[in-house]
Amino acid sequence: MRKVRNRALSVIAIALVCAALTGFFLFRYFTQGDKWAGSVYNSDAYAGGRLRAGTVTDREGEVLYKAQDGEVRYAADELTRRALLHVIGDRAGNIGAGAVLRFASQISGYDPINGLWTPGGEGGTLALSVDAGASRAALSAMGNRNGAVVVINYVTGELICAVSAPGFDPENPPERPEDASGVYLNRGISATYTPGSVFKLVTLTAAIETLPDLFDRDFHCDGALYVGGGSVTCPDAHGDMKIEDAMALSCNCVFGDLALELGGETIRQYAERLGLTDSVELDGILSAQGSFEIAPEGSLDLAWSGAGQYETLVCPLAMARLAAAIARGGTAPELTELKTGRESPGTRILPEETAERLSCVMDYCTAKTYGDQNFPGLDIRAKSGTAEVGDSQPHAWFVGFNADPAAPYAFAVILENSGSGAAEAGPVANAVLQELVGGG
Amino acid sequence: MEILISLSRYILPALGAVIVFRCAVSMLSGRADSEVWGTLTLPGGRREELRNWENIVGRSGASDVVLDGKSVSGTHGALIRDAGGNWTVHDLHSKKGVKVRGKAVSGPTAIRTGDTVTFGGVTTVFTAATASDQRERAKSRRRPGARVSPSLTLMLLTLFTALLGLSYCASDWEDLNNAVPMAFLILIGLMWAVYAVTRSLRRTGFELETLAFFLTSVGFGVCASSAPGEIVKELVCLAAGVVLYFLIGVSLRDLALVKKLRFPMAAAGLALLAFNLLTAGSIFGAKNWIQIGGVTFQPSELVKICFVFSGAATLDRLFAKRNLLGFLLFSAATVGCLAAMSDFGTAAVFFVCYIVIAFMRSGSFATVLLSLGGTGFAAFIAVTARPYILQRFATWGHAWDAPNAGGYQQTRTMAAAASGGLFGLGAGKGRLHYIFAADTDMVFGVVAEELGLILAVLCVTALIVVALFAVKSAGGARSSFYAIAACASVTILLTQLILNVFGSLDILPFTGVTFPLVSRGGTSLIATWGLLAFVKAADARQNASFAIRLPKKEKKKSGGEDG
């Protein structure tokens, strides 16, 4: 019998397998349970594709979305609903980047101890980092123009505003989705645009780091720079100037010349280092990826690419992140849509000295061209862009930040086919920041 | 009352944990103090106890009685007692042979107290334990229940079942099916009836039954949630299962009967499968159901009992030449039939059970590997060549990539388990059970969702405890038949559990076997209770098991020593 008993230990092996598999499952449960619970296949979290229970608020606690017993209610006023549509998401789940889909387990109140059980079945409350007031201000200021407004708190990395147009009222969604082309996209995060002159920030960075005498050089503009049978043109002949003025006047000839001197490969490297050709991560989703094509050496295309034309495309979120990095002295904050209030350690993408110089040049741009009086109470350092897009009106860009530690906001505004960057997009940025500063 | 029900999400797992823990301590702690059936006096006067009905004598350290001397073979002979107390000595193909009273013997030879038995060159004197020896020994042995009171554990289980039943009733108070409270009440009554029978038989071991009733209670909860109309059928099958448990248990007392039953059992198993194969229509992929008078019935469940019966063997057979061949052919036929029915999961369960039995009988990895190559390979080729099974393997581990195709059940099970957290959404509050067959194939998810992960894991733990208990009992079992049968039974239960739980969680391929006692399903309930009788029959602790005879009472009228 002792032999048989020894052989019975083979059953212990099976029991051990069972225990090990249980342990493995528990490990998965504690590491992936939130994804399982928030999955749209979970009928405890969803009813007919809508969350059963839970609340989403902005950073001040204003209720933007409330689900109860499978009934979903958005904010009471239409402006708020429209301004936050792309951040929250729609009922039908067409807006994939919406918080309702991405943070379903938190909204439903999931935690590994209680699962989706919440006292009274109320679900959970998710506080987003966005500011509803700023979002309303942004959409109002945009008027009926399409485009996006992205604002980041550059200390914490929290996304304060991500308004996109066109959109719709989630309480009154388009009946036929095929008529609704483009309304589901958050253009600040999931679209790319020709940058135009805001890309001069990249060319300038490359020049600062590559050409030691940049700030001592004298530049000259006759209104056109002839290259390889064509020309880079400016609206006016800017005459003699230093690099700061070239930036403030947004002189295409100077930046075309710098691009030819630096070479396409160098500019591409800086576009990449500054995070414009990659996706930006936002709580697990990726922004649209920008691109920079290297034009042949000495070509007209290369000259234009130094001024942000040619084939270059950037995502507004990536531009706002670059502005945030300049504001912070060279480190890009980790971005989030969730209210954290914690300082983000950031990732260095620029040497501190270069960031300082860029900041000074942008300060000079505002003082000289955009006008400090247009941004009362703020210390705006920015770069505008008027991006030529074929035969239509150019895209209006305004990218920059408020250099006040008490109101640390970086922004990127893009208005499609709306004309001058400084004249059109600048006031939108101002409207949003005034709301943020005034709102405390 | 409402407060009690809302607190039940914490009370139920706590009670469950205490119940499983108390049973585990009672079943697994402490060294087994074995029975003694005789002694062998070695040269020099050392006395070796014969602790089983089947004892191996040899030079090898794994022998029950170890003899020194070059003339003794590693496994030399066996001393075997039958149920009537008659002893025989068997020569297990030793080199130098066995002598009884100085005469060389070949076949099994009867021996009595005082006989000399010579193994090679070593002469020993055999003494059989008398009835009074056995009574003395019985008095000194520790009885189960002395340290962990079985009645207290059962009271906790009663509380558990009552609260569980109450929670399920409260969750559906308006449309309450009156069968549900009745079923829970009868379940509690049945527990106490089984306990009363056990105690009236002067047996105090009740941990196995307690764990089985614990799992059955959870199973009733699942049924109350998913199919309250079916709970009466479940109850009837439970009663049938408990009757079968006693029937098999009582017949296992008689080893001579058991030996006679082995071949008829094998024949019955094959007949059941053949009948199934010929009559069943294909339902949901597997042809493992037959319908008799409107009642669906799964023959392969009952074949498990036949399989264990015919697979286990007494020690004398273990050393007979080619003893495995018959069982190997029987197993191949069984697995083959199941493969023909496309019942991949059950085929796998039988296959693992076959491997354990083959190993316990032969002790040789070579034999196991060889037969694994033979039957296993052929059967698995037959099974896996079917396209829908290949499909399952394709989805395995990637359920979230195909949430509306091959990963449908697994993704829902994982999501439901996460929904429940550690304490569950509450009895009857889950939604996984709306999915077809969730209360059988995805039952871990149903339990975790409604009653919480703690309770779901406790169900797994309860069966692991039963398995460890079977292994612990194996050493003290009177015959290797009981040891092998107990281990084979728990292997079937554990393998089913593993395939069911981890298949539904996408850790193993999804096969659709049942979680013993917890999954809804009448035939499975009956068969599982039947299998537990084999575990009970290996439990040789004093006065523990009704499936084991107690020493005969003294003839003279004594003052009720057993109270």
GROMACS .gro file of N, CA, C and O in nm, chain B residues 363-399:
model
  148
  803GLY      N    1   0.271   0.213  -1.161
  803GLY     CA    2   0.382   0.284  -1.098
  803GLY      C    3   0.491   0.318  -1.196
  803GLY      O    4   0.600   0.361  -1.159
  804SER      N    5   0.463   0.300  -1.322
  804SER     CA    6   0.572   0.320  -1.418
  804SER      C    7   0.535   0.431  -1.514
  804SER      O    8   0.429   0.429  -1.577
  805PHE      N    9   0.622   0.529  -1.522
  805PHE     CA   10   0.600   0.638  -1.616
  805PHE      C   11   0.602   0.585  -1.758
  805PHE      O   12   0.533   0.635  -1.845
  806ALA      N   13   0.684   0.483  -1.781
  806ALA     CA   14   0.696   0.429  -1.916
  806ALA      C   15   0.562   0.377  -1.965
  806ALA      O   16   0.518   0.408  -2.076
  807THR      N   17   0.495   0.300  -1.878
  807THR     CA   18   0.364   0.246  -1.916
  807THR      C   19   0.268   0.360  -1.948
  807THR      O   20   0.195   0.356  -2.047
  808VAL      N   21   0.272   0.460  -1.862
  808VAL     CA   22   0.180   0.572  -1.881
  808VAL      C   23   0.208   0.644  -2.011
  808VAL      O   24   0.119   0.671  -2.091
  809LEU      N   25   0.338   0.669  -2.035
  809LEU     CA   26   0.374   0.741  -2.157
  809LEU      C   27   0.337   0.660  -2.280
  809LEU      O   28   0.287   0.714  -2.379
  810LEU      N   29   0.360   0.530  -2.269
  810LEU     CA   30   0.331   0.443  -2.382
  810LEU      C   31   0.182   0.447  -2.415
  810LEU      O   32   0.142   0.468  -2.530
  811SER      N   33   0.101   0.430  -2.312
  811SER     CA   34  -0.043   0.429  -2.338
  811SER      C   35  -0.091   0.568  -2.377
  811SER      O   36  -0.184   0.584  -2.455
  812LEU      N   37  -0.021   0.669  -2.322
  812LEU     CA   38  -0.053   0.806  -2.360
  812LEU      C   39  -0.033   0.822  -2.510
  812LEU      O   40  -0.115   0.882  -2.581
  813GLY      N   41   0.079   0.766  -2.556
  813GLY     CA   42   0.106   0.771  -2.700
  813GLY      C   43   0.001   0.694  -2.778
  813GLY      O   44  -0.042   0.738  -2.885
  814GLY      N   45  -0.043   0.583  -2.726
  814GLY     CA   46  -0.139   0.498  -2.796
  814GLY      C   47  -0.280   0.554  -2.797
  814GLY      O   48  -0.320   0.624  -2.891
  815THR      N   49  -0.352   0.530  -2.688
  815THR     CA   50  -0.493   0.570  -2.684
  815THR      C   51  -0.508   0.720  -2.701
  815THR      O   52  -0.587   0.767  -2.782
  816GLY      N   53  -0.430   0.790  -2.622
  816GLY     CA   54  -0.447   0.935  -2.618
  816GLY      C   55  -0.431   0.998  -2.753
  816GLY      O   56  -0.519   1.071  -2.799
  817PHE      N   57  -0.324   0.965  -2.819
  817PHE     CA   58  -0.295   1.028  -2.946
  817PHE      C   59  -0.407   1.001  -3.046
  817PHE      O   60  -0.459   1.094  -3.109
  818ALA      N   61  -0.443   0.875  -3.056
  818ALA     CA   62  -0.547   0.839  -3.152
  818ALA      C   63  -0.678   0.912  -3.122
  818ALA      O   64  -0.739   0.972  -3.210
  819ALA      N   65  -0.714   0.910  -2.994
  819ALA     CA   66  -0.841   0.972  -2.957
  819ALA      C   67  -0.837   1.122  -2.983
  819ALA      O   68  -0.931   1.179  -3.037
  820PHE      N   69  -0.724   1.183  -2.947
  820PHE     CA   70  -0.717   1.327  -2.962
  820PHE      C   71  -0.715   1.370  -3.107
  820PHE      O   72  -0.771   1.472  -3.144
  821ILE      N   73  -0.650   1.289  -3.191
  821ILE     CA   74  -0.653   1.320  -3.334
  821ILE      C   75  -0.798   1.318  -3.381
  821ILE      O   76  -0.846   1.410  -3.448
  822ALA      N   77  -0.868   1.212  -3.341
  822ALA     CA   78  -1.008   1.198  -3.382
  822ALA      C   79  -1.089   1.319  -3.336
  822ALA      O   80  -1.174   1.370  -3.408
  823VAL      N   81  -1.060   1.362  -3.215
  823VAL     CA   82  -1.140   1.471  -3.158
  823VAL      C   83  -1.103   1.606  -3.219
  823VAL      O   84  -1.189   1.682  -3.263
  824THR      N   85  -0.976   1.632  -3.226
  824THR     CA   86  -0.935   1.767  -3.266
  824THR      C   87  -0.947   1.788  -3.416
  824THR      O   88  -0.939   1.901  -3.463
  825ALA      N   89  -0.962   1.680  -3.492
  825ALA     CA   90  -0.974   1.697  -3.636
  825ALA      C   91  -1.108   1.763  -3.671
  825ALA      O   92  -1.128   1.807  -3.782
  826ARG      N   93  -1.199   1.769  -3.574
  826ARG     CA   94  -1.329   1.831  -3.605
  826ARG      C   95  -1.315   1.982  -3.609
  826ARG      O   96  -1.256   2.042  -3.521
  827PRO      N   97  -1.369   2.041  -3.714
  827PRO     CA   98  -1.342   2.184  -3.737
  827PRO      C   99  -1.386   2.275  -3.622
  827PRO      O  100  -1.316   2.370  -3.589
  828TYR      N  101  -1.499   2.243  -3.557
  828TYR     CA  102  -1.544   2.340  -3.456
  828TYR      C  103  -1.455   2.336  -3.334
  828TYR      O  104  -1.447   2.433  -3.259
  829ILE      N  105  -1.384   2.223  -3.315
  829ILE     CA  106  -1.291   2.218  -3.202
  829ILE      C  107  -1.162   2.291  -3.237
  829ILE      O  108  -1.105   2.362  -3.155
  830LEU      N  109  -1.121   2.276  -3.363
  830LEU     CA  110  -1.004   2.353  -3.407
  830LEU      C  111  -1.032   2.502  -3.389
  830LEU      O  112  -0.946   2.578  -3.349
  831GLN      N  113  -1.153   2.541  -3.418
  831GLN     CA  114  -1.196   2.680  -3.401
  831GLN      C  115  -1.175   2.727  -3.257
  831GLN      O  116  -1.125   2.835  -3.231
  832ARG      N  117  -1.211   2.638  -3.162
  832ARG     CA  118  -1.195   2.674  -3.021
  832ARG      C  119  -1.049   2.695  -2.987
  832ARG      O  120  -1.014   2.785  -2.914
  833PHE      N  121  -0.964   2.609  -3.044
  833PHE     CA  122  -0.822   2.624  -3.015
  833PHE      C  123  -0.770   2.754  -3.075
  833PHE      O  124  -0.680   2.815  -3.021
  834ALA      N  125  -0.828   2.792  -3.190
  834ALA     CA  126  -0.783   2.915  -3.255
  834ALA      C  127  -0.815   3.037  -3.169
  834ALA      O  128  -0.737   3.131  -3.162
  835THR      N  129  -0.927   3.035  -3.099
  835THR     CA  130  -0.966   3.150  -3.017
  835THR      C  131  -0.897   3.148  -2.882
  835THR      O  132  -0.885   3.250  -2.817
  836TRP      N  133  -0.857   3.032  -2.839
  836TRP     CA  134  -0.800   3.013  -2.705
  836TRP      C  135  -0.690   3.114  -2.676
  836TRP      O  136  -0.594   3.124  -2.751
  837GLY      N  137  -0.706   3.188  -2.567
  837GLY     CA  138  -0.605   3.287  -2.528
  837GLY      C  139  -0.623   3.420  -2.596
  837GLY      O  140  -0.555   3.516  -2.564
  838HIS      N  141  -0.716   3.428  -2.693
  838HIS     CA  142  -0.739   3.555  -2.764
  838HIS      C  143  -0.887   3.590  -2.763
  838HIS      O  144  -0.939   3.643  -2.861
  839ALA      N  145  -0.954   3.557  -2.655
  839ALA     CA  146  -1.099   3.576  -2.651
  839ALA      C  147  -1.138   3.720  -2.683
  839ALA      O  148  -1.235   3.744  -2.753
   0.00000   0.00000   0.00000
